[in-house]
PDB file of C-alpha atoms and ligand atoms in Angstrom:
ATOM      1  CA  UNK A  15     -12.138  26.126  11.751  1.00 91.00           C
ATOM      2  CA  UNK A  16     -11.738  22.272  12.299  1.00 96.00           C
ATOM      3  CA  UNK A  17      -9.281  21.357  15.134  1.00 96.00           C
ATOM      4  CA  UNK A  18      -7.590  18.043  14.042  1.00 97.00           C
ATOM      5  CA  UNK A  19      -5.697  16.079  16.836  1.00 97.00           C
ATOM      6  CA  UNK A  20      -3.018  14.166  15.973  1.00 97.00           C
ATOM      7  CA  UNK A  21      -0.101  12.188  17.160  1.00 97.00           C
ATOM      8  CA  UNK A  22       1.758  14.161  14.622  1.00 97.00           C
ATOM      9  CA  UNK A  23       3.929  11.544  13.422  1.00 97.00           C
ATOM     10  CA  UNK A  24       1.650   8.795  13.029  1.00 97.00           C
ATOM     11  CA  UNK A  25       0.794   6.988   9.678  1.00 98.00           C
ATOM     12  CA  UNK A  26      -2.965   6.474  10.338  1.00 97.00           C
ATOM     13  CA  UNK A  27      -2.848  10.756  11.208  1.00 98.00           C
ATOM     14  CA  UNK A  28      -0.916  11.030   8.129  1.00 98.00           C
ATOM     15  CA  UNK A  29      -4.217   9.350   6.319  1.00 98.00           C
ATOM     16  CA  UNK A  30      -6.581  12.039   7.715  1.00 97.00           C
ATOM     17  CA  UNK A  31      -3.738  14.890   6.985  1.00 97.00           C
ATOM     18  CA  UNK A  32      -3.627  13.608   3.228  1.00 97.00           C
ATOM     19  CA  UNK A  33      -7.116  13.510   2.478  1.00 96.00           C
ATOM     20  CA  UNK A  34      -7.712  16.920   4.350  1.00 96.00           C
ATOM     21  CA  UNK A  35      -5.050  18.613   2.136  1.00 95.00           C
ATOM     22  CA  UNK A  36      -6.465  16.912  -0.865  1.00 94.00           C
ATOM     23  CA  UNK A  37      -9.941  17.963  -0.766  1.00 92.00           C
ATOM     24  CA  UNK A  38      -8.199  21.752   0.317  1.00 92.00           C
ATOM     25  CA  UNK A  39     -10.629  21.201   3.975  1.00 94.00           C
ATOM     26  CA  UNK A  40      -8.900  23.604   6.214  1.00 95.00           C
ATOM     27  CA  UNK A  41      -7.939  22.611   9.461  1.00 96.00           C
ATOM     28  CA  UNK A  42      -5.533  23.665  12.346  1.00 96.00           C
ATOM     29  CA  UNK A  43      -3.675  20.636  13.577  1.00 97.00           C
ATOM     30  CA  UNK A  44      -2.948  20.399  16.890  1.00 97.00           C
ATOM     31  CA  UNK A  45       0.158  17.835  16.641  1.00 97.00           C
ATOM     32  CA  UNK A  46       0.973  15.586  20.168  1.00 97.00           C
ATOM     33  CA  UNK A  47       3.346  12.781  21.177  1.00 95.00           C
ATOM     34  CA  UNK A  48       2.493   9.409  22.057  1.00 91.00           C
ATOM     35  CA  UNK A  49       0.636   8.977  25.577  1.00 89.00           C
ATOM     36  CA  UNK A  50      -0.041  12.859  25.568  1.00 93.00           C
ATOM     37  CA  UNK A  51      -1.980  12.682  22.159  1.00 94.00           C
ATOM     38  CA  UNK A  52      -4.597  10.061  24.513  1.00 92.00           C
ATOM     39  CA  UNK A  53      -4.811  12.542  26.958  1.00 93.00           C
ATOM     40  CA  UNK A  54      -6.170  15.644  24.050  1.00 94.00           C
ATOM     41  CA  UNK A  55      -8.178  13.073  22.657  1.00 93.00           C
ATOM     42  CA  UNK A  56      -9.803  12.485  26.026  1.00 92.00           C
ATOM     43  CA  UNK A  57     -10.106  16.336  26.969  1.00 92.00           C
ATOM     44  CA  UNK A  58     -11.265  17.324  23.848  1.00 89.00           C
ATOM     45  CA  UNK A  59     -13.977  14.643  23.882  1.00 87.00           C
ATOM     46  CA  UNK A  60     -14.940  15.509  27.467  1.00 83.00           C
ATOM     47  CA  UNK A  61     -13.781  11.686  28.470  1.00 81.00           C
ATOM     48  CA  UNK A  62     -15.856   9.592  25.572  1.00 79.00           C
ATOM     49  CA  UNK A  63     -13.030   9.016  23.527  1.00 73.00           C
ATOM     50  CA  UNK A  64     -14.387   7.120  20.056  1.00 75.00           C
ATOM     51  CA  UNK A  65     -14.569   3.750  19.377  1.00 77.00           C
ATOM     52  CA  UNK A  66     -11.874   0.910  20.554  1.00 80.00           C
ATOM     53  CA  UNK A  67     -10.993  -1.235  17.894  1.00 77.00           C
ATOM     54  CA  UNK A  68      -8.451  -4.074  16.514  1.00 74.00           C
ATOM     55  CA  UNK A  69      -5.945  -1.761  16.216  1.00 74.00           C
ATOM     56  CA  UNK A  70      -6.331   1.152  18.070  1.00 77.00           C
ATOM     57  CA  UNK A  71      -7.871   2.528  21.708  1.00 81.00           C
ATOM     58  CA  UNK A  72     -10.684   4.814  22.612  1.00 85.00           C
ATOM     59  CA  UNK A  73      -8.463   7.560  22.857  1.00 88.00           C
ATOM     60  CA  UNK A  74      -6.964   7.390  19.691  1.00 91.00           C
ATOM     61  CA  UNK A  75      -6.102   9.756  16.969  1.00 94.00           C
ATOM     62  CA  UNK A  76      -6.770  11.379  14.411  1.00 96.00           C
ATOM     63  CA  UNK A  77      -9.706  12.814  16.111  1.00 95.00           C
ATOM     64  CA  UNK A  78     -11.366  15.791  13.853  1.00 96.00           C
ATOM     65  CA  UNK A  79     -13.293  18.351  16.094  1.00 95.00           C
ATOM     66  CA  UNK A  80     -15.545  19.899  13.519  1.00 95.00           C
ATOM     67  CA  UNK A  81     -16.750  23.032  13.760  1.00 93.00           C
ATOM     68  CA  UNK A  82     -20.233  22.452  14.285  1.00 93.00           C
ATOM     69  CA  UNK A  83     -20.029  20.213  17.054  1.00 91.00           C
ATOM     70  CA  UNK A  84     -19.588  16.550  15.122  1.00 93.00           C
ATOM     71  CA  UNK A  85     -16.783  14.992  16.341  1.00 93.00           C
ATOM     72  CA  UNK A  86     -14.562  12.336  13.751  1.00 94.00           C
ATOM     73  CA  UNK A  87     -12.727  10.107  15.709  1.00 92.00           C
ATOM     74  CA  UNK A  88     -11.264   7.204  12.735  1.00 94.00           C
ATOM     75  CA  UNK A  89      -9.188   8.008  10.227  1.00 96.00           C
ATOM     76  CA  UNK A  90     -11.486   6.316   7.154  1.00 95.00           C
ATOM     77  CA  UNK A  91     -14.114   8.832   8.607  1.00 95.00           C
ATOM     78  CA  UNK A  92     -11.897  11.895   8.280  1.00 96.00           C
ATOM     79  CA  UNK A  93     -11.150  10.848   4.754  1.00 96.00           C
ATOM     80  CA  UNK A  94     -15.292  10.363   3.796  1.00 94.00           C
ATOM     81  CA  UNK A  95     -15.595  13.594   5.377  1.00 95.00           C
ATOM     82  CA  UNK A  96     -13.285  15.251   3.729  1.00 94.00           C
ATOM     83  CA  UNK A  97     -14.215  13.393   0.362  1.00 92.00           C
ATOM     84  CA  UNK A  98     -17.954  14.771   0.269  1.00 88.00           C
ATOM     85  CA  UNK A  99     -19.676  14.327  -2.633  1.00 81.00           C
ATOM     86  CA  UNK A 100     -16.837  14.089  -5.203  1.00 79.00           C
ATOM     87  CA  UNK A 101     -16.741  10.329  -4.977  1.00 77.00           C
ATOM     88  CA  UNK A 102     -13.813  10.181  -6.780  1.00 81.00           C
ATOM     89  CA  UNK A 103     -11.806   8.471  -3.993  1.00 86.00           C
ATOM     90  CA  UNK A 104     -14.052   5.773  -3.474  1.00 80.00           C
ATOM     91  CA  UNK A 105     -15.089   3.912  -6.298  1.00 73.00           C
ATOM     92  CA  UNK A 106     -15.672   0.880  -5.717  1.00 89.00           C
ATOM     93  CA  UNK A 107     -16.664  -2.000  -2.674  1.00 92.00           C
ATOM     94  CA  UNK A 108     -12.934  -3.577  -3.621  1.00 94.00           C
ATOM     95  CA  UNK A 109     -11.787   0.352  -2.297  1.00 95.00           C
ATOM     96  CA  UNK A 110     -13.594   0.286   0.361  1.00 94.00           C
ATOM     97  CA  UNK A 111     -12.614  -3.005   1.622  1.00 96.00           C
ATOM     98  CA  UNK A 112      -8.548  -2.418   0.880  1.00 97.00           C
ATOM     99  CA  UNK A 113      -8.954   1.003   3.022  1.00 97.00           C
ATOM    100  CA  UNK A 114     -10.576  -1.838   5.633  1.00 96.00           C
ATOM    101  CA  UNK A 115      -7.779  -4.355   4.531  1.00 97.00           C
ATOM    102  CA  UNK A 116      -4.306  -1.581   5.134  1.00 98.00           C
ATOM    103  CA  UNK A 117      -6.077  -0.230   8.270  1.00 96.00           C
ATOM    104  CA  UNK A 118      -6.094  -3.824   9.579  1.00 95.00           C
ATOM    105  CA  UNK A 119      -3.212  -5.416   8.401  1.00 96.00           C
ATOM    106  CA  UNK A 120      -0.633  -3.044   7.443  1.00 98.00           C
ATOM    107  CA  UNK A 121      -0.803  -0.202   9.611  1.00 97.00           C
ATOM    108  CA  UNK A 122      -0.311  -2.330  13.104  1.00 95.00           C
ATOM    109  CA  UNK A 123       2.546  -3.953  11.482  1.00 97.00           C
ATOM    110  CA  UNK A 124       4.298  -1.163  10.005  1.00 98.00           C
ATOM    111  CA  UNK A 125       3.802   0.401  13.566  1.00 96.00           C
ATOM    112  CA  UNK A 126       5.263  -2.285  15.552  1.00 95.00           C
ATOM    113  CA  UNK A 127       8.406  -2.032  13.060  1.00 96.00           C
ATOM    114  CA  UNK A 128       8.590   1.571  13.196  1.00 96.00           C
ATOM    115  CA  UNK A 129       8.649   1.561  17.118  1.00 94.00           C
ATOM    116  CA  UNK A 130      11.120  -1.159  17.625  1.00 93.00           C
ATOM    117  CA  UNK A 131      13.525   0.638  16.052  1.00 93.00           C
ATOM    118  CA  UNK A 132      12.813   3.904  17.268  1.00 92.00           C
ATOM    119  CA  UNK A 133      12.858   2.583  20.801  1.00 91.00           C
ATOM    120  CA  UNK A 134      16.031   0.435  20.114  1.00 88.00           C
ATOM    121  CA  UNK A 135      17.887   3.704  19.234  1.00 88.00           C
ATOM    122  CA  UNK A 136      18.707   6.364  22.445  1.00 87.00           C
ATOM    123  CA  UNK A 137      16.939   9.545  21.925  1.00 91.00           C
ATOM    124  CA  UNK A 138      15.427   8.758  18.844  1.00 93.00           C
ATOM    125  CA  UNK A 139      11.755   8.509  20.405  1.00 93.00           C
ATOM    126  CA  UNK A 140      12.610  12.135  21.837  1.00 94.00           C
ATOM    127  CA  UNK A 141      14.605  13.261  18.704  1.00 95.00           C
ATOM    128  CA  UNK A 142      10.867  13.155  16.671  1.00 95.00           C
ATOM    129  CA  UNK A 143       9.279  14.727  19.861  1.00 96.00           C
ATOM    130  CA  UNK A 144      11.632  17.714  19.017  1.00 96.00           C
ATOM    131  CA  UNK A 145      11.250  17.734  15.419  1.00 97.00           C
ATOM    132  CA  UNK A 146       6.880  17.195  15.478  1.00 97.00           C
ATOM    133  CA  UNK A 147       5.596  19.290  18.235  1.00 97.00           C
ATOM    134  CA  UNK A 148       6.266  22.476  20.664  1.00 97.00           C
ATOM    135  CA  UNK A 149       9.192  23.035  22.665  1.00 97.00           C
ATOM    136  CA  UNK A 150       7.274  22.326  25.990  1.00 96.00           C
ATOM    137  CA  UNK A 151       5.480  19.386  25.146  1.00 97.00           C
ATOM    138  CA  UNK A 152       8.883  17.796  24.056  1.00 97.00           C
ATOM    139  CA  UNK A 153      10.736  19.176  27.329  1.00 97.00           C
ATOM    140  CA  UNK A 154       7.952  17.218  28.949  1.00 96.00           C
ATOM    141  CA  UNK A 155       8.031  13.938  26.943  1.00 94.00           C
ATOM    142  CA  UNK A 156      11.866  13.782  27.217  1.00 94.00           C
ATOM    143  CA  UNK A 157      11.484  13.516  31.007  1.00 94.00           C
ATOM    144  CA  UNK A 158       8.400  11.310  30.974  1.00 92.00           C
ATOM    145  CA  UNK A 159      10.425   8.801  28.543  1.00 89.00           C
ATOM    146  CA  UNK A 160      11.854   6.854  30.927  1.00 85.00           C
ATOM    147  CA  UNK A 161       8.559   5.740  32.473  1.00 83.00           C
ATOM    148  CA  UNK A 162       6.792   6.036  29.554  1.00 82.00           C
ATOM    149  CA  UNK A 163       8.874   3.785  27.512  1.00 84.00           C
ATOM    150  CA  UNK A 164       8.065   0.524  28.954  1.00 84.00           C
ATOM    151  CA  UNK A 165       4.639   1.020  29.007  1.00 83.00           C
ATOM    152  CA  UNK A 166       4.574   2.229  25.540  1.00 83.00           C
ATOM    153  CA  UNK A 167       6.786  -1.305  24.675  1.00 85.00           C
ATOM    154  CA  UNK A 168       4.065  -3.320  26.597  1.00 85.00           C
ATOM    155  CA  UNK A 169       1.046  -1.370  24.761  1.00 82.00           C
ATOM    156  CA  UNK A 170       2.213  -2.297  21.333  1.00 84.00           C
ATOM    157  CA  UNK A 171       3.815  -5.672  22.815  1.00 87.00           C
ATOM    158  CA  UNK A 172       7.150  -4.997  21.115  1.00 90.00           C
ATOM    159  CA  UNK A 173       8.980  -8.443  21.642  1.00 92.00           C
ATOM    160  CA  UNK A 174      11.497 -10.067  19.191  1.00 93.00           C
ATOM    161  CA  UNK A 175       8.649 -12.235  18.275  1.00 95.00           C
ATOM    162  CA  UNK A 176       6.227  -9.435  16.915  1.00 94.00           C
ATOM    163  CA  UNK A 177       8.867  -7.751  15.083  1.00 95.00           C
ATOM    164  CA  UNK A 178       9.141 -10.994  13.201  1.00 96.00           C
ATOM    165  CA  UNK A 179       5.682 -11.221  12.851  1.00 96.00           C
ATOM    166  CA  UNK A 180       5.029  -7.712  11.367  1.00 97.00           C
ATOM    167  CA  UNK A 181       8.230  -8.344   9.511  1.00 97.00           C
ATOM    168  CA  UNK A 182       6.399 -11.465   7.481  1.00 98.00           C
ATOM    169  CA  UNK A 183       2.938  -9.431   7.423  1.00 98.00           C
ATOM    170  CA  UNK A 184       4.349  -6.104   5.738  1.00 98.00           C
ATOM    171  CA  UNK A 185       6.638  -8.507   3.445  1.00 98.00           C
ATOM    172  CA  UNK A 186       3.618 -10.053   2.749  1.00 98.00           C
ATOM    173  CA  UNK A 187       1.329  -6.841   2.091  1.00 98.00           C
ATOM    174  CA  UNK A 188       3.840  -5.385   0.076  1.00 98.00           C
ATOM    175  CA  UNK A 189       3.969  -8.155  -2.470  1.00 98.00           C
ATOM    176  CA  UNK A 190       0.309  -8.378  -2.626  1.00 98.00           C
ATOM    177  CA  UNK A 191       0.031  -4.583  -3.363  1.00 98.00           C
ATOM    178  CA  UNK A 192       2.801  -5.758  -5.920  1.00 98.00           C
ATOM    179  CA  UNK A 193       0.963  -8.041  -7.995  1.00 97.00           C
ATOM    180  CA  UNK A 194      -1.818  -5.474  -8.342  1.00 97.00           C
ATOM    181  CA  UNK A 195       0.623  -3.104  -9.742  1.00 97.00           C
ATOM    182  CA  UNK A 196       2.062  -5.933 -12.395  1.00 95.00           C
ATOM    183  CA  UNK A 197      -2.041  -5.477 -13.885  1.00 87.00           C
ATOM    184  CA  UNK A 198      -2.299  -1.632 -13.279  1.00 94.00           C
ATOM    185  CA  UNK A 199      -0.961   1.481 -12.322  1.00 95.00           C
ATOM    186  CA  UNK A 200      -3.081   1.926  -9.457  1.00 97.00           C
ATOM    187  CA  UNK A 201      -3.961  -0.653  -6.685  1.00 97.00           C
ATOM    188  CA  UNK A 202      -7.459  -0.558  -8.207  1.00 95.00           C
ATOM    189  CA  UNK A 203      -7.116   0.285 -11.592  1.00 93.00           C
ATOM    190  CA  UNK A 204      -6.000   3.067 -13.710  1.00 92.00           C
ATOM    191  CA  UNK A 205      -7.619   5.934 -10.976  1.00 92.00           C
ATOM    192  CA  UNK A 206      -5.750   7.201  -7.767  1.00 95.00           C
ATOM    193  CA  UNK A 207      -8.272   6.186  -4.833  1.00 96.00           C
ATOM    194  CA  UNK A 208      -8.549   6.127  -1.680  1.00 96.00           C
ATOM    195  CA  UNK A 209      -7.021   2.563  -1.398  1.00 97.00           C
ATOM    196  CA  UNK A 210      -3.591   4.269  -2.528  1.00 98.00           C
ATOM    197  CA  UNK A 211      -3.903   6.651  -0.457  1.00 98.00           C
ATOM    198  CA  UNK A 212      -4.145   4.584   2.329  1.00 98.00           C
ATOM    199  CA  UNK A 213      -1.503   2.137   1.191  1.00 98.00           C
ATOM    200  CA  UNK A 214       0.768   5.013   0.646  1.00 98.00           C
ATOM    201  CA  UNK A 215       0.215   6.926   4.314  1.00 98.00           C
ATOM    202  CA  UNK A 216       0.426   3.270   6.252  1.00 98.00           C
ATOM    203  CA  UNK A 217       3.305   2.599   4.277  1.00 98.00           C
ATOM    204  CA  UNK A 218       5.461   5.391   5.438  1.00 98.00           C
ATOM    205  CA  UNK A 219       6.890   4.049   8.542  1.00 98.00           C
ATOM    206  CA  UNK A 220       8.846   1.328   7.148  1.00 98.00           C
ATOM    207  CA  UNK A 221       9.809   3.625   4.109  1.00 98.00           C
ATOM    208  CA  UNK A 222      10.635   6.718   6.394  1.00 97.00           C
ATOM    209  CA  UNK A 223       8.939   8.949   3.916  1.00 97.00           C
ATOM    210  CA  UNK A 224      10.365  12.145   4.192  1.00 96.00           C
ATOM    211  CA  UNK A 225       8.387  15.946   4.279  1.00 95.00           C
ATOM    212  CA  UNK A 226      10.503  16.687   0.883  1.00 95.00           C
ATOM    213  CA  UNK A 227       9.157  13.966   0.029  1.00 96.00           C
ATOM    214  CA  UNK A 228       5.605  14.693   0.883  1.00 95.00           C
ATOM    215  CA  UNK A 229       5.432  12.894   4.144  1.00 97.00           C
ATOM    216  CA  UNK A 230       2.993  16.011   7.022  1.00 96.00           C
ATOM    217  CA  UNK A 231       5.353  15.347   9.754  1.00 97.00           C
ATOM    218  CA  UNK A 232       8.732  14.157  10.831  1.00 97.00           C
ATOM    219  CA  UNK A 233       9.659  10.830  10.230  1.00 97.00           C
ATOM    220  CA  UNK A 234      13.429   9.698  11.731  1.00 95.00           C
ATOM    221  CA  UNK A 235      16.371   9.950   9.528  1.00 93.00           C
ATOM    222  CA  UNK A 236      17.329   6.882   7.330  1.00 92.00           C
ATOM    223  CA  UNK A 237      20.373   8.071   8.611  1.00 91.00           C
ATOM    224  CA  UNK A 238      20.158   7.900  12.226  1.00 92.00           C
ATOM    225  CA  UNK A 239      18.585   4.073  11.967  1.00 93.00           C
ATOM    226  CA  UNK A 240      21.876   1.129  12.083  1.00 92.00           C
ATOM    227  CA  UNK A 241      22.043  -1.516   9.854  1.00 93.00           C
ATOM    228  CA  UNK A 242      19.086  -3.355  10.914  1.00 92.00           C
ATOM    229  CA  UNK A 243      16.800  -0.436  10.622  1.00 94.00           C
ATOM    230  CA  UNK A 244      18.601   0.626   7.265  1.00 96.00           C
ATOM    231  CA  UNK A 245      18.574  -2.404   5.638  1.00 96.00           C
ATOM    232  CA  UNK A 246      15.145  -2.465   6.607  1.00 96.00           C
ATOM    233  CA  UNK A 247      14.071   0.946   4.792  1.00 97.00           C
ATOM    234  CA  UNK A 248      16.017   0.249   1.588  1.00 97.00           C
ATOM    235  CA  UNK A 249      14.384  -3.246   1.030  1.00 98.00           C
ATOM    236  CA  UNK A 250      10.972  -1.462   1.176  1.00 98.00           C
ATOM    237  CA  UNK A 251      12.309   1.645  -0.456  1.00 98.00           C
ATOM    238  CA  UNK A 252      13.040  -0.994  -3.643  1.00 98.00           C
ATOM    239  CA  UNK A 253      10.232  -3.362  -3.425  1.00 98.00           C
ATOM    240  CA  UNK A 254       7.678  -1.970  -6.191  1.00 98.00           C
ATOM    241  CA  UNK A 255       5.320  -1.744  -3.841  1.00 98.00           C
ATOM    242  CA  UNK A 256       7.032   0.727  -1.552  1.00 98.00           C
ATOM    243  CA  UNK A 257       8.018   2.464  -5.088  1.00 98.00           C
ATOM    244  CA  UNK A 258       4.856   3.313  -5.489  1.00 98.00           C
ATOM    245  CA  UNK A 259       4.303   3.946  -2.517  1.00 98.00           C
ATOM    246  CA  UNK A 260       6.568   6.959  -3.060  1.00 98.00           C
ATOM    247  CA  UNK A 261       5.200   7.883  -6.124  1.00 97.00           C
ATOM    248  CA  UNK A 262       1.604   8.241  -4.723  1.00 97.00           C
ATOM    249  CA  UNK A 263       3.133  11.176  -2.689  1.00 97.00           C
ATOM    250  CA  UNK A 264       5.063  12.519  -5.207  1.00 96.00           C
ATOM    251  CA  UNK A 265       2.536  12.924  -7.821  1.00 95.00           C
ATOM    252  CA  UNK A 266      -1.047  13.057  -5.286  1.00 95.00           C
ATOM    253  CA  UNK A 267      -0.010  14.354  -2.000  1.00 94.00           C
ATOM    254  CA  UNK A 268      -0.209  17.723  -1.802  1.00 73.00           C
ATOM    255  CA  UNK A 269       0.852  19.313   1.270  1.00 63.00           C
ATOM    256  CA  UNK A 270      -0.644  22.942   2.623  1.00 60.00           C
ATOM    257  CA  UNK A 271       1.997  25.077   3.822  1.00 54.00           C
ATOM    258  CA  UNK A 272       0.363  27.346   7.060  1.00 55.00           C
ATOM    259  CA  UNK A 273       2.183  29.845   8.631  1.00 45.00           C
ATOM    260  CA  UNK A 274       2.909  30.606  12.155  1.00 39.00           C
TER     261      UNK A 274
HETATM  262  N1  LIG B 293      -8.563   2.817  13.420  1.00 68.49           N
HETATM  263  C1  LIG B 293      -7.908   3.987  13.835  1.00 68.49           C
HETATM  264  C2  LIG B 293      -6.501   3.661  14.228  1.00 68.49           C
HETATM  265  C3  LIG B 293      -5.771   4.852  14.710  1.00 68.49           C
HETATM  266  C4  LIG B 293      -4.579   4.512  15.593  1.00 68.49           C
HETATM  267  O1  LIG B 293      -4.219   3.365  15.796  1.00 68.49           O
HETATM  268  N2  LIG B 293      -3.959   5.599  16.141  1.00 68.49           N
HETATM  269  C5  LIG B 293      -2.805   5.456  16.978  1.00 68.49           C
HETATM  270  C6  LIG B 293      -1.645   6.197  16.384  1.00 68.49           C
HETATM  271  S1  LIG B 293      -0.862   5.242  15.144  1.00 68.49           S
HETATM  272  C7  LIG B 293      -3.057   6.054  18.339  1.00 68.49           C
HETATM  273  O2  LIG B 293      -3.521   7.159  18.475  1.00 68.49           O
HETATM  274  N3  LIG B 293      -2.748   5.255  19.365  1.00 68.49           N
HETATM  275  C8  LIG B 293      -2.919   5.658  20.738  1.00 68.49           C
HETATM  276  C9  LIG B 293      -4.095   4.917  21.342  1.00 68.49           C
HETATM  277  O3  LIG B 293      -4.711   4.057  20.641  1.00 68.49           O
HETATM  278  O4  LIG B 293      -4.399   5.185  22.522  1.00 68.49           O
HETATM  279  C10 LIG B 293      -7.947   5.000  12.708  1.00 68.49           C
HETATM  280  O5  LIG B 293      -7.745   4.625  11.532  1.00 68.49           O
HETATM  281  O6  LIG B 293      -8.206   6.175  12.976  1.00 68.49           O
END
C-alpha cells in the first residue's frame, strides 16, 4: 500500500488527497502537524527530502511513498500519478500552466491568511492538532506551541504587511478565476480538470471548506474565527469564484471513508 505523508490539514495535501480519492488509488495517510510533518518527511526519505521551491521546503508535504520504492514528493506529481493514463484531468498546456499558476500564486497566499488567523486566535493552532491527528502527537504539539509558534510566524513571515499582500493576491485570483467562469462552467471549459481541482483544494483555507462539505481534514470553525476572520470567509464564500469553488467539491470530490 502507498504511505502518503501529510500535514493533514494543508491545502496543497488536500490536492494530492483529492486526486488520490478520485482516481480510487489506495493509500494510508499518515496525517502530521506543522514542524512534525518536516521531520516524517525527512525520516521517511532517509534525510533527502524533495525539491525546495518558491513556495515550499525540502521537507515538505505531501510526500507519496509508493510501494515500489518511487518516492512523490510535489503535490502536481501525486496528482499525474494518480491520473495515469486517463488523461482526462489534463487536457490542455492552459491546465497545466493554471495547476503551475494556483500552486504559485494562490496557495502561499491563501496560507499566509489561513495562519494569521489561526495564530491570532488562542488554541486554535492546537484546536486543529486535536481534531487532524493522534492523541499523542497533539499532546506533543500543544506543549511545543509556545516555541514553535514564533518560528512558524517567522517561516511564513506573517507580518501585517503580508496579510495585506495575500489579501490583494487571493482578491485578485479569485476574480480572475471569476471571469473564466462568466465564459464557462469550468475554469477551462465545459470539462472538470485538474486546474479546478487545484483551484478548489488551494482555495479552501480562506473558504474553511468543511469535511461535510467534502474538505479530507479539519479545517477551523467559521465559528470560532472573530469578525476579521469571518468577514473574511463569507466574502470568499460569496465571490463566484469561491462558489465554485464549493461546488467543485460538492459535485467532484469524492471522499473514501477507511476505517480504523
Ligand atoms: N510545491 C509543493 C508545496 C507544498 C507545501 O508548501 N507544503 C507545505 C504545507 S502547505 C509544507 O509542507 N510546508 C512545510 C515545509 O515546507 O517545510 C507541492 O505542491 O507539493
Amino acid at each position: 500500500m502507498h504511505r502518503l505523508i501529510t500535514l493533514s490539514f494543508s491545502h496543497y495535501n488536500e490536492k494530492a488527497r483529492w486526486a488520490l480519492d478520485r482516481f480510487s488509488v489506495p493509500y494510508d495517510e499518515e496525517p502530521y502537524v506543522p514542524l512534525f510533518c518536516s521531520i516524517a518527511v525527512a525520516v521517511a526519505t532517509r534525510g533527502r527530502g524533495g525539491t525546495a521551491d518558491r513556495t515550499s521546503s525540502r521537507y515538505s508535504t505531501p510526500v507519496l511513498l509508493m510501494d515500489d520504492g518511487r518516492v512523490l514528493t510535489d503535490s502536481t506529481d501525486i496528482m499525474r500519478f494518480a491520473v495515469g493514463s486517463d488523461d482526462s484531468l489534463f487536457l490542455s498546456e492552459e491546465v497545466e500552466s493554471l495547476v503551475d499558476h494556483y500552486g504559485d500564486r494562490l496557495g502561499p497566499y491563501t496560507r499566509v491568511l489561513a495562519y494569521w488567523h489561526a495564530l491570532r486566535h488562542p488554541g486554535m493552532i492546537e484546536q486543529l492538532a486535536e481534531d487532524n491527528v493522534s492523541r499523542r502527537q497533539a499532546w506533543l504539539f500543544r506543549r511545543l506551541m509556545p516555541l514553535a509558534r514564533t518560528n512558524l510566524k517567522r517561516f511564513l513571515n506573517l507580518t501585517e504587511a503580508s496579510r495585506d499582500r495575500a489579501m490583494v493576491r487571493v482578491r485578485e485570483e479569485f476574480d480572475a478565476a471569476g471571469a473564466r467562469l462568466d465564459q464557462n462552467e469550468y475554469l477551462c471549459g465545459d470539462h472538470f480538470t485538474a486546474a479546478d481541482l487545484t483551484f478548489a483544494a488551494l482555495a479552501s483555507p480562506v473558504l474553511c471548506t468543511t469535511p461535510e462539505e467534502g474538505y479530507g481534514a479539519v479545517l477551523p470553525s467559521r465559528d470560532a474565527l472573530d469578525t476579521e476572520g469571518r468577514e473574511l470567509v463569507e466574502e470568499m464564500r460569496a465571490h463566484p469564484a469561491g462558489q465554485f469553488a464549493l461546488r467543485m467539491y460538492a459535485q467532484e470530490r469524492r471522499r473514501v471513508l477507511r476505517g480504523g
